[in-house]
Amino acid sequence: MADNTQETSTPDYTMGYEDSAVERLSRFTAETDAAYLMAHLEPGMRLLDVGCGPGNISVGLASAVAPGEFHGIDMKESQVELAITAANDGGHSNARFQVADALYLPFPDNHFDAVHCHSFLMHVPDTMAVLAEIKRVLKEGGVLGAREPIVEKFFIEPDIGHLNKFWAIFSAVMIANGGHTDMGKELRARFSEAGFVKVVATGALETWGSPSETATLAEYVEYVMRGTVDDQAIAHGITTKDEIDALQEAMEVWKEDPGAFAAFSWGECLGRKP
Ligand SMILES: C[S@@+](CC[C@H](N)C(=O)[O-])C[C@H]1O[C@@H](n2cnc3c(N)ncnc32)[C@H](O)[C@@H]1O
């Protein structure tokens, strides 16, 4: 369901905050999913994680810059609470989290050595406004690292019951909510447009290819179909209840297929404030 409870620059957050959505994020770590940025971090740096969610990546970033200050912000209080718990459990005493809107970061100009975004820019309707705000809080020469999906390049094989039609439905809903489903391939262009320099883009593939992984993916995709996309997609005339039912049944068959394999494409980008 779209989350319309927040007066923020992301008024309709497509993914929602149910357990399945939070569980999906637990797969991410700084070591595996922010490696492209970790190489540029040093102890003593001051780092900001924008749209930090439940903090799975944040805690690794906090370790990388300790004893420097780590700050995480998210518009949703429940996610900030989870991130605080994760940091406390891991003994990350340099980590601070707070509720904030990415368009109004509660920090002075020229404050951070590094800023990180993961699976976040895709949700904010006004990409250039949020990049300008991030640039404001970065120091001269500070680094911005972002990693975002390229939904157009997601695949589920074999394509039982035209399962991959789901990505088109998902993208149409997210775009109707002001999101950018292929932000991962636009990062280098948007960073350059925002005035960042030394802008370099890379990419990565996230895969599901074992019985436990295909079961995990099926559970998540079914959550997205049922929990976030179906009512909106049907209301917008993008799909029908029958089609969603059929896709969900196909997903149940797919996860047991011995050849089941799926992959999500990610774009990554680094840029510096001049
Ligand atoms: C898909 S989650 C990613 C969380 C985390 N970065 C990760 O990858 O594990 C996106 C997060 O961005 C947050 N978010 C979206 N728009 C925001 C905004 N305008 N200001 C602050 N947080 C925002 C959402 O609340 C959500 O927790």
PDB file of C-alpha atoms in Angstrom, residues 55-145:
ATOM      1  CA  GLY A  55      19.863   0.371   9.511  1.00  0.00           C
ATOM      2  CA  ASN A  56      21.274  -2.887   8.103  1.00  0.00           C
ATOM      3  CA  ILE A  57      23.759  -1.032   5.904  1.00  0.00           C
ATOM      4  CA  SER A  58      24.116   1.871   8.352  1.00  0.00           C
ATOM      5  CA  VAL A  59      25.828  -0.191  11.057  1.00  0.00           C
ATOM      6  CA  GLY A  60      28.604  -1.289   8.681  1.00  0.00           C
ATOM      7  CA  LEU A  61      29.089   2.291   7.506  1.00  0.00           C
ATOM      8  CA  ALA A  62      29.239   3.427  11.151  1.00  0.00           C
ATOM      9  CA  SER A  63      32.020   0.876  11.795  1.00  0.00           C
ATOM     10  CA  ALA A  64      33.955   2.076   8.743  1.00  0.00           C
ATOM     11  CA  VAL A  65      34.098   5.702   9.939  1.00  0.00           C
ATOM     12  CA  ALA A  66      34.377   5.075  13.736  1.00  0.00           C
ATOM     13  CA  PRO A  67      35.346   6.977  15.824  1.00  0.00           C
ATOM     14  CA  GLY A  68      33.944   9.530  13.362  1.00  0.00           C
ATOM     15  CA  GLU A  69      30.280  10.515  13.585  1.00  0.00           C
ATOM     16  CA  PHE A  70      27.686   8.461  11.736  1.00  0.00           C
ATOM     17  CA  HIS A  71      24.186   9.935  11.211  1.00  0.00           C
ATOM     18  CA  GLY A  72      21.188   8.157   9.702  1.00  0.00           C
ATOM     19  CA  ILE A  73      17.875   9.811   8.789  1.00  0.00           C
ATOM     20  CA  ASP A  74      14.573   8.360   7.634  1.00  0.00           C
ATOM     21  CA  MET A  75      11.092   9.868   7.292  1.00  0.00           C
ATOM     22  CA  LYS A  76       9.510   6.933   9.138  1.00  0.00           C
ATOM     23  CA  GLU A  77       9.791   6.706  12.919  1.00  0.00           C
ATOM     24  CA  SER A  78       9.394   2.890  13.010  1.00  0.00           C
ATOM     25  CA  GLN A  79      12.457   2.519  10.763  1.00  0.00           C
ATOM     26  CA  VAL A  80      14.538   4.934  12.845  1.00  0.00           C
ATOM     27  CA  GLU A  81      13.633   2.927  15.966  1.00  0.00           C
ATOM     28  CA  LEU A  82      14.796  -0.309  14.281  1.00  0.00           C
ATOM     29  CA  ALA A  83      18.042   1.379  13.222  1.00  0.00           C
ATOM     30  CA  ILE A  84      18.695   2.634  16.773  1.00  0.00           C
ATOM     31  CA  THR A  85      18.156  -0.914  18.080  1.00  0.00           C
ATOM     32  CA  ALA A  86      20.518  -2.369  15.451  1.00  0.00           C
ATOM     33  CA  ALA A  87      23.211   0.176  16.345  1.00  0.00           C
ATOM     34  CA  ASN A  88      22.807  -0.380  20.086  1.00  0.00           C
ATOM     35  CA  ASP A  89      22.884  -4.176  19.664  1.00  0.00           C
ATOM     36  CA  GLY A  90      26.090  -3.897  17.628  1.00  0.00           C
ATOM     37  CA  GLY A  91      27.759  -1.461  20.044  1.00  0.00           C
ATOM     38  CA  HIS A  92      28.018   1.321  17.457  1.00  0.00           C
ATOM     39  CA  SER A  93      28.373   4.193  19.899  1.00  0.00           C
ATOM     40  CA  ASN A  94      29.294   6.673  17.109  1.00  0.00           C
ATOM     41  CA  ALA A  95      25.884   6.192  15.385  1.00  0.00           C
ATOM     42  CA  ARG A  96      22.961   8.627  15.706  1.00  0.00           C
ATOM     43  CA  PHE A  97      19.570   8.288  13.976  1.00  0.00           C
ATOM     44  CA  GLN A  98      16.652  10.692  13.673  1.00  0.00           C
ATOM     45  CA  VAL A  99      13.398  11.177  11.810  1.00  0.00           C
ATOM     46  CA  ALA A 100      13.820  13.733   9.018  1.00  0.00           C
ATOM     47  CA  ASP A 101      12.765  14.480   5.460  1.00  0.00           C
ATOM     48  CA  ALA A 102      15.588  14.181   2.939  1.00  0.00           C
ATOM     49  CA  LEU A 103      14.600  17.510   1.390  1.00  0.00           C
ATOM     50  CA  TYR A 104      15.118  19.338   4.699  1.00  0.00           C
ATOM     51  CA  LEU A 105      18.204  17.698   6.215  1.00  0.00           C
ATOM     52  CA  PRO A 106      18.684  18.889   9.818  1.00  0.00           C
ATOM     53  CA  PHE A 107      22.392  19.629   9.363  1.00  0.00           C
ATOM     54  CA  PRO A 108      24.460  22.719   8.513  1.00  0.00           C
ATOM     55  CA  ASP A 109      26.089  23.383   5.134  1.00  0.00           C
ATOM     56  CA  ASN A 110      29.442  21.716   4.368  1.00  0.00           C
ATOM     57  CA  HIS A 111      29.130  19.259   7.284  1.00  0.00           C
ATOM     58  CA  PHE A 112      29.758  15.711   5.985  1.00  0.00           C
ATOM     59  CA  ASP A 113      32.750  13.969   4.431  1.00  0.00           C
ATOM     60  CA  ALA A 114      30.472  11.347   2.860  1.00  0.00           C
ATOM     61  CA  VAL A 115      26.777  10.754   2.141  1.00  0.00           C
ATOM     62  CA  HIS A 116      25.221   7.363   1.339  1.00  0.00           C
ATOM     63  CA  CYS A 117      21.863   6.459  -0.268  1.00  0.00           C
ATOM     64  CA  HIS A 118      20.648   2.921  -0.936  1.00  0.00           C
ATOM     65  CA  SER A 119      17.349   2.050  -2.587  1.00  0.00           C
ATOM     66  CA  PHE A 120      16.164   5.524  -1.624  1.00  0.00           C
ATOM     67  CA  LEU A 121      16.499   8.005  -4.512  1.00  0.00           C
ATOM     68  CA  MET A 122      14.089   5.843  -6.530  1.00  0.00           C
ATOM     69  CA  HIS A 123      11.289   6.752  -4.093  1.00  0.00           C
ATOM     70  CA  VAL A 124      11.647  10.557  -3.977  1.00  0.00           C
ATOM     71  CA  PRO A 125       9.693  12.308  -6.743  1.00  0.00           C
ATOM     72  CA  ASP A 126      12.062  15.315  -7.059  1.00  0.00           C
ATOM     73  CA  THR A 127      15.499  13.766  -7.653  1.00  0.00           C
ATOM     74  CA  MET A 128      17.274  17.048  -8.392  1.00  0.00           C
ATOM     75  CA  ALA A 129      15.939  18.729  -5.237  1.00  0.00           C
ATOM     76  CA  VAL A 130      17.178  15.901  -3.013  1.00  0.00           C
ATOM     77  CA  LEU A 131      20.589  15.831  -4.728  1.00  0.00           C
ATOM     78  CA  ALA A 132      20.882  19.606  -4.199  1.00  0.00           C
ATOM     79  CA  GLU A 133      20.086  19.172  -0.488  1.00  0.00           C
ATOM     80  CA  ILE A 134      22.673  16.377  -0.157  1.00  0.00           C
ATOM     81  CA  LYS A 135      25.238  18.570  -1.938  1.00  0.00           C
ATOM     82  CA  ARG A 136      24.497  21.382   0.511  1.00  0.00           C
ATOM     83  CA  VAL A 137      25.432  19.262   3.560  1.00  0.00           C
ATOM     84  CA  LEU A 138      28.556  17.721   1.943  1.00  0.00           C
ATOM     85  CA  LYS A 139      31.948  19.379   2.462  1.00  0.00           C
ATOM     86  CA  GLU A 140      33.920  20.474  -0.583  1.00  0.00           C
ATOM     87  CA  GLY A 141      35.535  17.317  -1.973  1.00  0.00           C
ATOM     88  CA  GLY A 142      33.075  15.146   0.007  1.00  0.00           C
ATOM     89  CA  VAL A 143      31.820  11.951  -1.619  1.00  0.00           C
ATOM     90  CA  LEU A 144      28.251  10.897  -2.432  1.00  0.00           C
ATOM     91  CA  GLY A 145      27.584   7.214  -3.062  1.00  0.00           C
TER      92      GLY A 145
END
